Each structure stands twice: as structure tokens, then as C-alpha cells.
Short mmCIF file of C-alpha atoms in Angstrom, two decimals:
data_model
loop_
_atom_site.label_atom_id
_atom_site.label_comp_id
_atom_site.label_asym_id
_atom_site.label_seq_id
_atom_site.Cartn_x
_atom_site.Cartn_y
_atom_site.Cartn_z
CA UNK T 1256 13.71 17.41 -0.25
CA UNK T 1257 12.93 20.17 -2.74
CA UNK T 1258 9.13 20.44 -3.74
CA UNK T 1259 7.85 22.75 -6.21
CA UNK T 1260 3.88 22.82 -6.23
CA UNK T 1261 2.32 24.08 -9.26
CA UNK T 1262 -1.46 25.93 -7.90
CA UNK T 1263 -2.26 27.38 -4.62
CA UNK T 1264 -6.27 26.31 -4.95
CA UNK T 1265 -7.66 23.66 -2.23
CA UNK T 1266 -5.71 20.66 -3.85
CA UNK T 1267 -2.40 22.80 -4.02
CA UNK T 1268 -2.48 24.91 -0.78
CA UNK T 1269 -3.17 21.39 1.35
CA UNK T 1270 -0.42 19.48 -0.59
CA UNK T 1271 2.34 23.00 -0.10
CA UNK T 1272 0.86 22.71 4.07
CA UNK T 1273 1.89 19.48 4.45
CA UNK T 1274 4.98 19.34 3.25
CA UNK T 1275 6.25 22.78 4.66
CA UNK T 1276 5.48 21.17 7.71
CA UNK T 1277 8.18 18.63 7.58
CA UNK T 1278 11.67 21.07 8.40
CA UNK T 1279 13.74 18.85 5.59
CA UNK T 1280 11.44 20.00 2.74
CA UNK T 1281 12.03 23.42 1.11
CA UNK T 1282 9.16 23.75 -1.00
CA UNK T 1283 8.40 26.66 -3.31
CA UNK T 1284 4.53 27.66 -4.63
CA UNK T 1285 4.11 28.93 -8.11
CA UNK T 1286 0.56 30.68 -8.33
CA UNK T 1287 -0.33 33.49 -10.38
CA UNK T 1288 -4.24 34.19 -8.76
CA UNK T 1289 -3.13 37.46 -6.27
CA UNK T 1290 -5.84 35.52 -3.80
CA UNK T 1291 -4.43 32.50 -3.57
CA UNK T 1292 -0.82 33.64 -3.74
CA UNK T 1293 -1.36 36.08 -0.85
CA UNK T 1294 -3.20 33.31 1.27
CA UNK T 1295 -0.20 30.80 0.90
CA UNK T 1296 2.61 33.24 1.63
CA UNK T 1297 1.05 34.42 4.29
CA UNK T 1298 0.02 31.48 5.90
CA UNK T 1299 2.94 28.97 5.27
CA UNK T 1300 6.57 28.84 5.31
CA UNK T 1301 7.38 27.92 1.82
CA UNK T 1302 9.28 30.12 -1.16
CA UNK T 1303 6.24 31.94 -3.21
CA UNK T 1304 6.73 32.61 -6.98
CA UNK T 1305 3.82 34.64 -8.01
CA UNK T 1306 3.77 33.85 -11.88
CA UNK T 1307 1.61 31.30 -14.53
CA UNK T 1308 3.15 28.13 -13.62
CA UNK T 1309 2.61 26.40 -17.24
CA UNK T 1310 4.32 29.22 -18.71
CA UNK T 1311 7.79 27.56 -20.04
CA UNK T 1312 9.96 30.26 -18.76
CA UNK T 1313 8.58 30.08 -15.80
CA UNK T 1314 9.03 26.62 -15.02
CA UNK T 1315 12.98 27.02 -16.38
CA UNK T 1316 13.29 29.83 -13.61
CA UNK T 1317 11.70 28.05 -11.52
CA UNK T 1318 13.51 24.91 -11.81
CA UNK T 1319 16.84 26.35 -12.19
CA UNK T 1320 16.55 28.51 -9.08
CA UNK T 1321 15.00 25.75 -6.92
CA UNK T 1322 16.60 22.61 -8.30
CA UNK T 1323 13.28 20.69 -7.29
CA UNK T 1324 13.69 17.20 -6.46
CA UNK T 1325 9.58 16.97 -7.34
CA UNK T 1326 7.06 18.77 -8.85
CA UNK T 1327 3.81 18.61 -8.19
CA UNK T 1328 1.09 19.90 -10.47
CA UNK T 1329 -2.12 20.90 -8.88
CA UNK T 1330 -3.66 23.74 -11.51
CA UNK T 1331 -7.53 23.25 -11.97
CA UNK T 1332 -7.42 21.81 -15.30
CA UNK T 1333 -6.37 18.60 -16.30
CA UNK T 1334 -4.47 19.33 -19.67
CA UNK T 1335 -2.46 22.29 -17.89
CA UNK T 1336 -1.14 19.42 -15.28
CA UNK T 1337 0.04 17.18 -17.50
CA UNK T 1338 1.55 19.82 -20.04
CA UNK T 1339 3.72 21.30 -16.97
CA UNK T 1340 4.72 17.62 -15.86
CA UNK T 1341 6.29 16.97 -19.39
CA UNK T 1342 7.89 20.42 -19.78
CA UNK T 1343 9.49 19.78 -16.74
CA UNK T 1344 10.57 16.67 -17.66
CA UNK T 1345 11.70 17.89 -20.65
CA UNK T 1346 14.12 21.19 -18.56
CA UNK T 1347 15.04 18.38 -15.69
CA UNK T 1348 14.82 14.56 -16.50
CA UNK T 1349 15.38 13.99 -12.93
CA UNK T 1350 13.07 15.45 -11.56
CA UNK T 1351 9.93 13.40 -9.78
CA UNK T 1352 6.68 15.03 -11.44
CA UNK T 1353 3.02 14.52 -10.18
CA UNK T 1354 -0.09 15.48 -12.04
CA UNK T 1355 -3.17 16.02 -9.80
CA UNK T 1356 -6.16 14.94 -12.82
CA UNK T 1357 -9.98 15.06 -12.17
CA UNK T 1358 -11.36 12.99 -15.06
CA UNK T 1359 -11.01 9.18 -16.09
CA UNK T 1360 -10.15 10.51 -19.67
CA UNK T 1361 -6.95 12.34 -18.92
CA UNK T 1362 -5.30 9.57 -17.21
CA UNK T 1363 -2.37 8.33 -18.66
CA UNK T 1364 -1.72 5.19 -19.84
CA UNK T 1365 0.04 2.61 -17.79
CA UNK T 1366 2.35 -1.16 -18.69
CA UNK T 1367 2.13 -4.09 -17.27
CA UNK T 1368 4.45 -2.94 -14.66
CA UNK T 1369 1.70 -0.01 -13.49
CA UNK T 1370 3.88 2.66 -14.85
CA UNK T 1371 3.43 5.81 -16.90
CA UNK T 1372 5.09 6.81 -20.36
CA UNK T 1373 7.42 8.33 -18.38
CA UNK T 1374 6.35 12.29 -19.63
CA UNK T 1375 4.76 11.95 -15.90
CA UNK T 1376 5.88 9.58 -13.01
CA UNK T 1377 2.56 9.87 -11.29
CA UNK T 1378 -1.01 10.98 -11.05
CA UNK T 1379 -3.14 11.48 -8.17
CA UNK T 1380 -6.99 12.60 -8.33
CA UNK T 1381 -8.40 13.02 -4.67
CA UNK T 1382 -11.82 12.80 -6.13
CA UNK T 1383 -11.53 9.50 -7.22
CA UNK T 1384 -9.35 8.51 -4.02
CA UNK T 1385 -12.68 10.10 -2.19
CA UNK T 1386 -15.20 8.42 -4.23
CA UNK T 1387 -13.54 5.28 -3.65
CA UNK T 1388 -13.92 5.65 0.26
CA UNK T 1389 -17.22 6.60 0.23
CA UNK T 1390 -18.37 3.55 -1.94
CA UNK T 1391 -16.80 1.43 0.51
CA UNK T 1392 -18.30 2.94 3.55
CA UNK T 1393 -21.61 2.73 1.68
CA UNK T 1394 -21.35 -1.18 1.06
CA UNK T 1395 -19.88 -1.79 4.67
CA UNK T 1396 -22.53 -1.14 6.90
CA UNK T 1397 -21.16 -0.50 9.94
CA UNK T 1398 -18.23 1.48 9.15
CA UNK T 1399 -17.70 5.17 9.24
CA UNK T 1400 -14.13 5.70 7.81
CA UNK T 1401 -12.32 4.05 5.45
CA UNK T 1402 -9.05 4.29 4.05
CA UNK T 1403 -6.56 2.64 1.64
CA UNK T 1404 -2.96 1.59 1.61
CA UNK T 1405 -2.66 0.48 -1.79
CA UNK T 1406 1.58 -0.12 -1.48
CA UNK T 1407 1.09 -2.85 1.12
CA UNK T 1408 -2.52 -4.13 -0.06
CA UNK T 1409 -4.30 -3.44 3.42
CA UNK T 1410 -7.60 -1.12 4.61
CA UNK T 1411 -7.63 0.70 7.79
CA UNK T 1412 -11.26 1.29 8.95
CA UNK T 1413 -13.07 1.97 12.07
CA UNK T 1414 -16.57 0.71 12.51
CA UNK T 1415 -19.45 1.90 15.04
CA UNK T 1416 -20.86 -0.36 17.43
CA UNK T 1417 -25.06 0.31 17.15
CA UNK T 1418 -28.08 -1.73 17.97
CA UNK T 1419 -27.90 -3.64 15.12
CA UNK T 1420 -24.82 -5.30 16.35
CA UNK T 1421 -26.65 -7.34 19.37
CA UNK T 1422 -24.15 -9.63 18.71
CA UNK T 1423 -21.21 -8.07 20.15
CA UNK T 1424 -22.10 -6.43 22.67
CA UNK T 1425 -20.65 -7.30 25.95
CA UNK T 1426 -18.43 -9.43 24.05
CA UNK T 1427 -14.62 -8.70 25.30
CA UNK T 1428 -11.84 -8.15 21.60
CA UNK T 1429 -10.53 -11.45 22.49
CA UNK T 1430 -13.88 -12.96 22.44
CA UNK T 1431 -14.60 -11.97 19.67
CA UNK T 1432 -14.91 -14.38 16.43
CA UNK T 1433 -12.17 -11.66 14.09
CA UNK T 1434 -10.87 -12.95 10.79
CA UNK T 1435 -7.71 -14.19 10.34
CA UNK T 1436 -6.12 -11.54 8.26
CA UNK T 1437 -7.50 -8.75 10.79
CA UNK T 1438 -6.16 -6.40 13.36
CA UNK T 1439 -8.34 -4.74 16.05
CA UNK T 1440 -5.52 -1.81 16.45
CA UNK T 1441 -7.82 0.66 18.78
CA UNK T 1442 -11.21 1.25 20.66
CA UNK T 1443 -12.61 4.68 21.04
CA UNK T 1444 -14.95 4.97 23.44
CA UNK T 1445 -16.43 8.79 24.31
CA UNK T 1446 -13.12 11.34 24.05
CA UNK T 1447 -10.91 8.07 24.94
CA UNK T 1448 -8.78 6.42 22.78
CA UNK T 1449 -8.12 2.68 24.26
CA UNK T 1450 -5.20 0.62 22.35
CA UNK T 1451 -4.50 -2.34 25.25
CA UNK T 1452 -8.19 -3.65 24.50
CA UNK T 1453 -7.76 -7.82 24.79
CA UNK T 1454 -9.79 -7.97 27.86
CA UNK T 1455 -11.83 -4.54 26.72
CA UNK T 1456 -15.98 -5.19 27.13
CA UNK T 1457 -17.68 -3.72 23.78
CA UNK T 1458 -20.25 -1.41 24.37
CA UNK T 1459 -22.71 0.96 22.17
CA UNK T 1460 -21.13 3.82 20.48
CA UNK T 1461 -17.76 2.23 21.05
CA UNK T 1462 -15.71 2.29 17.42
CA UNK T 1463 -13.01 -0.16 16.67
CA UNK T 1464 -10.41 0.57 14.46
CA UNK T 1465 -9.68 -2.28 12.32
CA UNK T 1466 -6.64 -2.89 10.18
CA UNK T 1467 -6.40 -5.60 7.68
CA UNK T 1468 -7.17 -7.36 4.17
CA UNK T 1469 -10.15 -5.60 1.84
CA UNK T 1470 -11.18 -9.22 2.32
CA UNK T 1471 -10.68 -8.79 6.18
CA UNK T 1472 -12.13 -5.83 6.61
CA UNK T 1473 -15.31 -6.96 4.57
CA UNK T 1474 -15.90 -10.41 7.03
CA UNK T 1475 -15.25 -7.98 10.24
CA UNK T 1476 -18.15 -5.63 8.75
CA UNK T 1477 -20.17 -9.45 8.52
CA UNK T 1478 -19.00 -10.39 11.85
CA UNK T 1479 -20.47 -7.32 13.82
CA UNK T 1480 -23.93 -8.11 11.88
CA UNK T 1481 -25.83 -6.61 9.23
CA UNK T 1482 -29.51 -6.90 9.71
CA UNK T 1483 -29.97 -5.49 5.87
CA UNK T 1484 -27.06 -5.68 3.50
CA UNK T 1485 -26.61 -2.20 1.69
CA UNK T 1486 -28.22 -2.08 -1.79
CA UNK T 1487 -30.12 1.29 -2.45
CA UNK T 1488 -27.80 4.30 -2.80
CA UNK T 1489 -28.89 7.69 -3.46
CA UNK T 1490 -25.92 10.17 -4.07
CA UNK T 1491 -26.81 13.73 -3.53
CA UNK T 1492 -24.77 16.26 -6.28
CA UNK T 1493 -22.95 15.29 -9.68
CA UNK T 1494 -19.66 16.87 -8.75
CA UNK T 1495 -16.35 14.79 -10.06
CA UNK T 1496 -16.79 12.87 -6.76
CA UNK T 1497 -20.61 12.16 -7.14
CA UNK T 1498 -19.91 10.72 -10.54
CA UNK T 1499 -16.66 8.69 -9.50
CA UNK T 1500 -18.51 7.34 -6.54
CA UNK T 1501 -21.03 5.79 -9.41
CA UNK T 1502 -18.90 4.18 -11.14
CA UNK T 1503 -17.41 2.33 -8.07
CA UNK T 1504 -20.29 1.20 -7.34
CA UNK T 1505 -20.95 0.02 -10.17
CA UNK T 1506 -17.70 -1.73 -10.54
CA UNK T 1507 -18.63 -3.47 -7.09
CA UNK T 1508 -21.69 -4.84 -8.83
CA UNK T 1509 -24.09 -2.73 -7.44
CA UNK T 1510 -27.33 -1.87 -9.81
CA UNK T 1511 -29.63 0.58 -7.72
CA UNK T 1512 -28.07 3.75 -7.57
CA UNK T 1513 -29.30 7.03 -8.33
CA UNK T 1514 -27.96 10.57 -8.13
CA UNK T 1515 -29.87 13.66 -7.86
CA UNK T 1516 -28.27 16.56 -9.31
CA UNK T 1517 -28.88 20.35 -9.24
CA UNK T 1518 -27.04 21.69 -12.58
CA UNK T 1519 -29.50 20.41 -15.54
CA UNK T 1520 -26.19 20.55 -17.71
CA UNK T 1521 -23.90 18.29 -15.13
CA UNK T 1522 -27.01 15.67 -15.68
CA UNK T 1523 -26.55 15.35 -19.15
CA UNK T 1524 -22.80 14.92 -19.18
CA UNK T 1525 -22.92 12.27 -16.35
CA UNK T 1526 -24.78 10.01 -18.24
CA UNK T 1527 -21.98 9.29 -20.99
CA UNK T 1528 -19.77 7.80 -17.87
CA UNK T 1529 -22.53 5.37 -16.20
CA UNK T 1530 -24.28 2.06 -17.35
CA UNK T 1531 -26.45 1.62 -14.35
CA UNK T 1532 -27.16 5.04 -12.56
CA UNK T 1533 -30.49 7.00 -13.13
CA UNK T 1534 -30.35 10.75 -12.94
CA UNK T 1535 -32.76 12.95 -11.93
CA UNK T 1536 -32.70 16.89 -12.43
CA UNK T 1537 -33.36 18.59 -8.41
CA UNK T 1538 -32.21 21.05 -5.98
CA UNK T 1539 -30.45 18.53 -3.80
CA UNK T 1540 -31.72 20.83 -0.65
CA UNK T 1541 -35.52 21.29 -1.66
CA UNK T 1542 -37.12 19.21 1.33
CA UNK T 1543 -40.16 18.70 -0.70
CA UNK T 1544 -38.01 16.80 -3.28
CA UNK T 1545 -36.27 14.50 -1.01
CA UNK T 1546 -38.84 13.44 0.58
CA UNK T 1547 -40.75 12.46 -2.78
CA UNK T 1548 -37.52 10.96 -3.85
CA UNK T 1549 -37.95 8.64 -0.48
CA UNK T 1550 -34.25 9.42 0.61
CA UNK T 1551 -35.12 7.95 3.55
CA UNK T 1552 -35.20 4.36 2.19
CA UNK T 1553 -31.85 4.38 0.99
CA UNK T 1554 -29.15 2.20 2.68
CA UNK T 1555 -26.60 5.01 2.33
CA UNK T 1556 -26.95 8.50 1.22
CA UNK T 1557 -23.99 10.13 0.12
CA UNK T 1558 -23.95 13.69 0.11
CA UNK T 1559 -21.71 15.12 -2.49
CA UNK T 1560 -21.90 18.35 -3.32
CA UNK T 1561 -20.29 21.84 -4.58
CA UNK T 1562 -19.76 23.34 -1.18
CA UNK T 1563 -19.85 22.37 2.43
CA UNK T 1564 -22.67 24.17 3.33
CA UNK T 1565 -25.17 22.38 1.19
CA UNK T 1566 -23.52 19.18 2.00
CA UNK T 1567 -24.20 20.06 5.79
CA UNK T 1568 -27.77 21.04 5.00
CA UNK T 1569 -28.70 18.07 2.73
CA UNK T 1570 -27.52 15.64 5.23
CA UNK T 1571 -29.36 17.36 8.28
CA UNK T 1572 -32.47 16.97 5.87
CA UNK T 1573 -31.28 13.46 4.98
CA UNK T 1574 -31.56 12.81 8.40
CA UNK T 1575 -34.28 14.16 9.08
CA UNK T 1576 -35.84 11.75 6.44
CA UNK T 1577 -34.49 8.37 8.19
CA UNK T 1578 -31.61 8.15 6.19
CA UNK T 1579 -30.55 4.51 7.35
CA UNK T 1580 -26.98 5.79 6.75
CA UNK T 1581 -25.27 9.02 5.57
CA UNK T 1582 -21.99 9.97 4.29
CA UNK T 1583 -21.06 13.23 3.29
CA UNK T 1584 -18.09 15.39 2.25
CA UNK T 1585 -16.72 18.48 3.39
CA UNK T 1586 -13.42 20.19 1.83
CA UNK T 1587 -12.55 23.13 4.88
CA UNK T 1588 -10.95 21.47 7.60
CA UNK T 1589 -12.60 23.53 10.16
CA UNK T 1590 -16.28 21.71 8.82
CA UNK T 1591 -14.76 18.38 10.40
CA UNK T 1592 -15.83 19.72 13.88
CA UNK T 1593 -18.98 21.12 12.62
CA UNK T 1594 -20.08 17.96 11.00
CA UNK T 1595 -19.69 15.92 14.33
CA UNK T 1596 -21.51 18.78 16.08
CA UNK T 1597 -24.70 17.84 14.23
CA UNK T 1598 -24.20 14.50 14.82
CA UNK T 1599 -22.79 13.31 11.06
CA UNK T 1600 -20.49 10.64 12.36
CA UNK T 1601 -19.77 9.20 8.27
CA UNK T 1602 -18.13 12.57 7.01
CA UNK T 1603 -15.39 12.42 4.58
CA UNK T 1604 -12.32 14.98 4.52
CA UNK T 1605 -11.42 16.07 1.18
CA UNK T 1606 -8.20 17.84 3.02
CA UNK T 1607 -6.85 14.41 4.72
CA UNK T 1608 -7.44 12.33 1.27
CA UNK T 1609 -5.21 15.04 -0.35
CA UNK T 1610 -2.55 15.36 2.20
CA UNK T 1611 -2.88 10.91 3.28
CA UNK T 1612 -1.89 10.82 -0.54
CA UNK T 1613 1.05 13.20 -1.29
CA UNK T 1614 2.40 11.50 1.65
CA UNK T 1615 2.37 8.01 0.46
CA UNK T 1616 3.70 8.91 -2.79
CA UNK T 1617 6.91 11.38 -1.56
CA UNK T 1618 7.45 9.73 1.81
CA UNK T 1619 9.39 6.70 2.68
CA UNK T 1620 7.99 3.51 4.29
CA UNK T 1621 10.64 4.29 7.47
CA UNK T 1622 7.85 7.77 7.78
CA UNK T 1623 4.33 8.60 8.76
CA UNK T 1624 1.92 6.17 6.24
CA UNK T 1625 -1.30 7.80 7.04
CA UNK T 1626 -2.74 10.52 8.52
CA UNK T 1627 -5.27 9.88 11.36
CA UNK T 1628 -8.62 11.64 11.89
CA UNK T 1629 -7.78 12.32 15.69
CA UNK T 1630 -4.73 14.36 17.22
CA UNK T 1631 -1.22 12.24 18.41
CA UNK T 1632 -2.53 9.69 16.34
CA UNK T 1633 0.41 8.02 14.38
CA UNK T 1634 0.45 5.08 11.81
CA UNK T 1635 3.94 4.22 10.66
CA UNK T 1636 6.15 1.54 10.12
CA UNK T 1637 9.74 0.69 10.67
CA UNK T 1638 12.50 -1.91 9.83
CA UNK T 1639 14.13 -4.54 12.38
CA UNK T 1640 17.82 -4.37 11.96
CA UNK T 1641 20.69 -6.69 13.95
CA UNK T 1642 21.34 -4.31 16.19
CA UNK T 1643 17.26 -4.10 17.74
CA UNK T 1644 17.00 -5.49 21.05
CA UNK T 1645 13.76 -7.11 19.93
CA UNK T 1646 15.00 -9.23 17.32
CA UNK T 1647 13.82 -12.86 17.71
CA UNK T 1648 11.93 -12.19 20.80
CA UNK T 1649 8.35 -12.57 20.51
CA UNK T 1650 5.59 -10.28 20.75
CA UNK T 1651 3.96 -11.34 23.97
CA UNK T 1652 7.56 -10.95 25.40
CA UNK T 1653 7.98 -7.17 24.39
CA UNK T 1654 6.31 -4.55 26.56
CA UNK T 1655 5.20 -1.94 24.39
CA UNK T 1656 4.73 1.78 25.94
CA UNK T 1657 1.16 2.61 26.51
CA UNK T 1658 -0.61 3.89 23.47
CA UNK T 1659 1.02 1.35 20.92
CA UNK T 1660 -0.14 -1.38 19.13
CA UNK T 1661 1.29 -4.12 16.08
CA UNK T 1662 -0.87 -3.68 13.03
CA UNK T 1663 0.90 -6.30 11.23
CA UNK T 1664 4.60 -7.43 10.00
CA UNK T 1665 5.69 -7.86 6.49
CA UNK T 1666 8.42 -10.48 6.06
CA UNK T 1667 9.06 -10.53 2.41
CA UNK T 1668 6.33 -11.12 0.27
CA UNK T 1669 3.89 -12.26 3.45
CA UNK T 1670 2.07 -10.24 6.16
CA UNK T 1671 1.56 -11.69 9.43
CA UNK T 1672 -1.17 -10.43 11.40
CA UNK T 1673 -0.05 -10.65 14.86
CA UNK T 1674 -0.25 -12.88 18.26
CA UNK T 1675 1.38 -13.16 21.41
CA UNK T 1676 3.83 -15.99 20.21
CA UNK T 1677 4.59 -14.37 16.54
CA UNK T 1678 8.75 -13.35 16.46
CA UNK T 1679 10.06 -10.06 15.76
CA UNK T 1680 13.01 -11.44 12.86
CA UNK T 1681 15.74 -9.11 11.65
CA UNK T 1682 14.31 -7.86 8.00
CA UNK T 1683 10.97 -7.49 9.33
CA UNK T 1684 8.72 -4.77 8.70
CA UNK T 1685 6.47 -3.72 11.22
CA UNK T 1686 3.21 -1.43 11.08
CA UNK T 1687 2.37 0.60 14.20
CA UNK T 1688 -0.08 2.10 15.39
CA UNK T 1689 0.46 4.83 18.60
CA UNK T 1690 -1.23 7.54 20.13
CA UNK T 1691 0.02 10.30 22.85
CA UNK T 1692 3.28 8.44 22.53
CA UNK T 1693 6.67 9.90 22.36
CA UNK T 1694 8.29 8.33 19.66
CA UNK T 1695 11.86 8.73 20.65
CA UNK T 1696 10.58 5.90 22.71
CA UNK T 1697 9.90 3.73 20.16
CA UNK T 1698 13.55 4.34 18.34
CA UNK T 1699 14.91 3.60 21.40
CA UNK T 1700 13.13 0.23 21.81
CA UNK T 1701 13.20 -0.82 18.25
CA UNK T 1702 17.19 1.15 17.26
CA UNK T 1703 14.95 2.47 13.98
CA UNK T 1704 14.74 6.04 12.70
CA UNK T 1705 10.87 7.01 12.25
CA UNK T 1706 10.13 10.61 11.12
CA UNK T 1707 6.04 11.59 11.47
CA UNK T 1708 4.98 14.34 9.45
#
């Protein structure tokens, strides 16, 4: 496939690194910042075309050269994205475009059928993908990621097991009283990752990963126990995310939230966008303010914002307070170690949001759905055809190689969350989770193509 990405910043250098990765993609960068140009064609192996990417010519030159089967337009403001969408529409029909937007107002409208007016195919905003996750994690207490899969309708998210959750522990997966629409998919336990679990005893500090329903997911979070259901949320900075994550809340029906922002200016231009939220004008590190502002009686505190170092600092301080629960957000990949150092176990990559989301859009359902936190971890799915030696033999029957496990199978229009007696029928589609397996394996097995990324 032939990418063009429009902007080498964060959003544009993680969406050109993903992609190059994949062998079948050719993907050229336009960027005009000598920076951000240099970093990019140094560091990846993509085509580099140093110009203004919303310059007209450009885009012809770029286009005709290329002949780019999608552009993707990541330049830092809104208007520019959209503009370059539509003049490439306008040079190439054809072509796929993508508009990365930051705020509410610039998104386009959409029919009945969810579609744009066809100037741009899609829009993505990883701040409101990532203020969306971390209003979820707020509101289910015992979770520390959280992630969507909006084309199929299910969550993925893995939850701690802590004190709180007497009632489980000791309990073996099978014992265990899970929803109906749920899939306990892994358990990881110290540096292990554990995916044939049935008989596996729960202790503290193990996390399941659970895939399933929003609705699922929710009664799992219920099932573990909640001695005090989330309903005080302070959010920490009043960056694009820290708004977005106020208005989700919000929507969810939530009433006591308040953000504490830095930037007396950013305070009065969040206020046109909430109903509900209280502001408050504060250096979002100043220990003396957070602990008048009684962080520490919050259900979640979501740290939010401009830079990774005050996010790291605010939460250690947030801690520090008795923070029941703390989320926070880092944008450098290399802070995702850093964050787990210090014992942050609810932190948020900006990077994987970007990248989890490209890929859903450009990549088929036969490829690599979603991006895992940890290494070798896969989630993918993959058709039954005629030929697979598994067709119409059930799942208890099948011996998987080590390391896999059956999310769920889509027959149609219906998911079936599995059990040792469902069927594998030709047609079928079926999630999978695996981790440290090869998957020339699982072809083999299953006669289906799967390409990770």
C-alpha cells in the first residue's frame, strides 16, 4: 500500500513508524520543519519530501510521484488537515484521505450511514480516542487499561486484582461467576503472561485481561467488587485531552468533576465546552495546592498534562496524597517504563492510541486489530474457510499451541463468546489472542493468511 503522511510532529512521526514497519507499505513523509524532517529520515525507512504539505503544488507532486493509495493528514492545526484532505481529493478522487482533528468543532458532519461528505473519508483525533479511555478506566474501578474496538462493538481491558477484591481471591477463572458476553483471554502474574488459566488460582496483583461487551466488561468490573463506586474525579491540566475527558464524563452522567488547570487563559476557554465541570486556576504541581484541593479524596485522578514530566511529577504527588486511583498520560514511548518504575500501574500511551488507530482504519480484519501493551503480544482475527481442518470441530476438540486463546467468533451478525462445546463453522470469524507464538503455526492449523504489524 502507498501512504503519504502529511506532518512529521508526535501524531505524524508514530503514524509514518508504524506503517514503514509493515514491508508492503511504501510510505512517503511530507514535512517542511528541518527538525522534524531530519528526525524521520533518519530514523525510518520511508520516502522524505521536505516541503509545506498544504501547499497545492506540493500535494500534485507529491501525489503524482507517489500515486498514494492514502493520505493521511497529521499537521498541528485542524483547518490545514482538512484543507489538504479535500485538495487531494480534488488531484486524486481515489485516493483514501484521513484528517487527524483536535477539536469537537472541526469535525465533519456525518449521515445516517456514519459517513463523511465525502471531501474526507475519515477523521481520527487521538485525544479524544485517549480521553475516552481514561473516562472509562476512571468509572471502572478496578481496571488499569482500556481499549476500544468500535468495528466489532467489543472492549478489551485488563483489571488488577487488590484487596478490595476479597471476593476473588483464591477463586480458580472457572470458578468464577463471569458474564455471559465475557472472555477472560489472559492472566499476568509478576513478568508471566498465563493464557491456559481454567484451573488458574487468582491471587493479589494478578491482572486479567478481559475481552467482551462495554456491558460485559462493566458487570466483570462489578463482579471483582467495588467497595466505593467511582464518583469524584479531579483531572489535573486542560490540555485537548483534559477537556475531552470532561465531557465523557459528563456524557456518562457523571456530575462531580473538576479540573485544575495551570494556563489562566486555557480556563476560560474550557468553560464554553462543559455543563458540569468546575475549573479552578493552579499550578497542577504546587504540593501546597493539591493538598488544599484534597486530591486525595478523589476516586480517580487523571493526570493530563502538557508534558510527561509534569504528568510524572503530579501523579507521584497525587500519590503521595492517597489518591484512591490515578491515571495519567505520557506521549514518549520510552516514559512507559518509567511510569511503571514509580509504581503508576493506570498510565495511558498517547503513542499506542495513535498507532492502535491508524491500524484499524488502513488494516484489514485478516491483520493485527490491536496493539498490545506487552512484547509478542498479538490480537488478530482470521476467517474459517472449507479447506480448515477445524471446520465443524469444536473448540474443546482443537488443541491450540501454547500461548493462544479464543476471544470470541463472529458468525454473521452474532458473536459467540466461547466454550468447550461451541463449533468452529466455515464463515466464521474468529478473534485471537497469542503471545510468544509463532504464527506460521496458527496458518497452518487454521489454512488462513494473518499478517501482524
Amino acid at each position: 500500500m502507498n501512504v503519504i503522511v502529511v506532518g512529521a510532529g508526535k501524531v505524524g512521526y508514530t503514524v509514518a513508524e508504524r506503517l514503514s514497519r509493515d514491508e508492503s507499505n511504501n510510505v512517503m513523509v511530507i514535512e517542511d520543519d528541518p527538525l522534524a524532517a531530519d528526525k524521520v529520515g533518519k530514523s525510518l525507512n520511508i520516502t522524505l519530501y521536505k516541503d509545506t504539505g498544504s501547499n497545492p503544488r506540493v500535494l500534485r507532486e507529491a501525489i503524482g510521484t507517489h500515486n498514494p493509495d492514502v493520505i493521511i493528514s497529521t499537521v498541528t492545526r485542524d483547518e490545514d488537515n482538512l484543507f489538504i484532505c479535500m485538495m487531494a481529493k480534488s488531484i486524486n478522487p481515489s485516493v483514501k484521505t484521513i484528517a487527524r482533528i483536535r477539536d469537537r468543532d472541526y469535525l465533519p458532519p456525518k449521515d445516517e450511514n456514519g459517513l463523511t461528505n465525502g471531501l474526507v473519508d475519515e477523521v481520527f483525533s487521538p485525544e479524544m480516542l485517549c480521553a475516552n479511555v481514561v473516562a472509562m478506566l476512571a468509572c471502572l474501578e478496578n481496571a488499569i487499561e482500556y481499549d476500544d474496538l468500535d468495528s466489532i462493538g467489543m472492549s478489551l481491558a485488563t483489571f488488577l486484582v487488590s484487596k478490595q477484591n476479597v471476593n476473588i481471591i483464591g477463586k480458580t477463572i472457572i470458578g468464577l461467576d463471569t458474564p455471559k458476553d465475557v472472555t477472560v483471554i489472559a492472566v499476568y502474574r509478576g513478568g508471566d503472561i498465563h493464557t491456559e488459566i481454567e484451573t488458574f488460582e487468582l491471587h493479589l496483583g494478578d491482572k486479567i485481561c478481559v475481552f467482551g461487551s462495554k456491558e460485559g466488561i462493566t458487570a466483570f468490573n462489578k463482579m471483582m467488587g467495588v467497595d466505593r463506586e467511582a464518583s469524584e474525579f479531579v483531572i489535573l491540566g486542560a490540555t485537548a485531552i483534559g477537556v475531552d475527558t470532561a465531557i465523557c464524563l459528563e456524557e456518562m452522567g457523571k456530575r462531580n468533576i473538576r479540573i485544575i488547570e495551570t494556563d489562566p487563559e486555557k480556563c476560560s476557554n474550557t468553560l464554553r465546552n462543559l455543563n458540569y465541570t468546575r475549573i479552578m486556576n493552579g499550578n497542577i504541581v504546587d504540593p501546597h495546592l493539591l493538598g488544599n484541593e484534597n486530591v486525595g479524596r478523589a476516586d480517580a485522578l487523571m493526570v493530563l498534562g502538557s508534558t510527561d514530566e509534569i504528568n510524572l511529577l503530579a501523579s507521584l504527588m497525587g500519590r503521595n496524597y492517597g489518591a484512591r486511583k490515578i491515571i495519567s498520560e505520557y506521549s514518549v514511548p520510552d516514559y512507559e517504563s518509567i511510569f511503571d518504575f514509580a509504581g503508576i500501574q493506570c498510565s495511558i500511551g498517547y503513542h499506542r492510541i495513535v498507532a492502535n488507530d491508524i491500524t484499524k482504519k488502513l488494516i484489514s480484519d485478516e491483520e493485527a486489530l490491536l496493539e498490545m501493551k506487552y512484547e509478542n503480544e498479538l490480537f488478530f482475527s482470521l476467517n474459517i474457510n472449507e479447506k480448515s481442518p477445524v471446520a465443524d470441530r469444536r473448540l474443546g476438540d482443537v488443541k491450540l499451541p501454547t500461548g493462544c486463546r479464543v476471544a470470541c467468533i463472529m458468525r454473521g451478525d452474532e458473536v459467540i463468546f466461547p466454550r468447550m462445546d461451541t463449533k468452529y463453522e466455515v464463515d466464521d470469524k474468529v478473534l485471537m489472542f497469542t503471545y510468544m507464538v509463532k504464527l506460521d503455526r496458527i496458518q497452518k492449523m487454521f489454512k488462513a493468511t494473518i499478517k501482524a504489524v
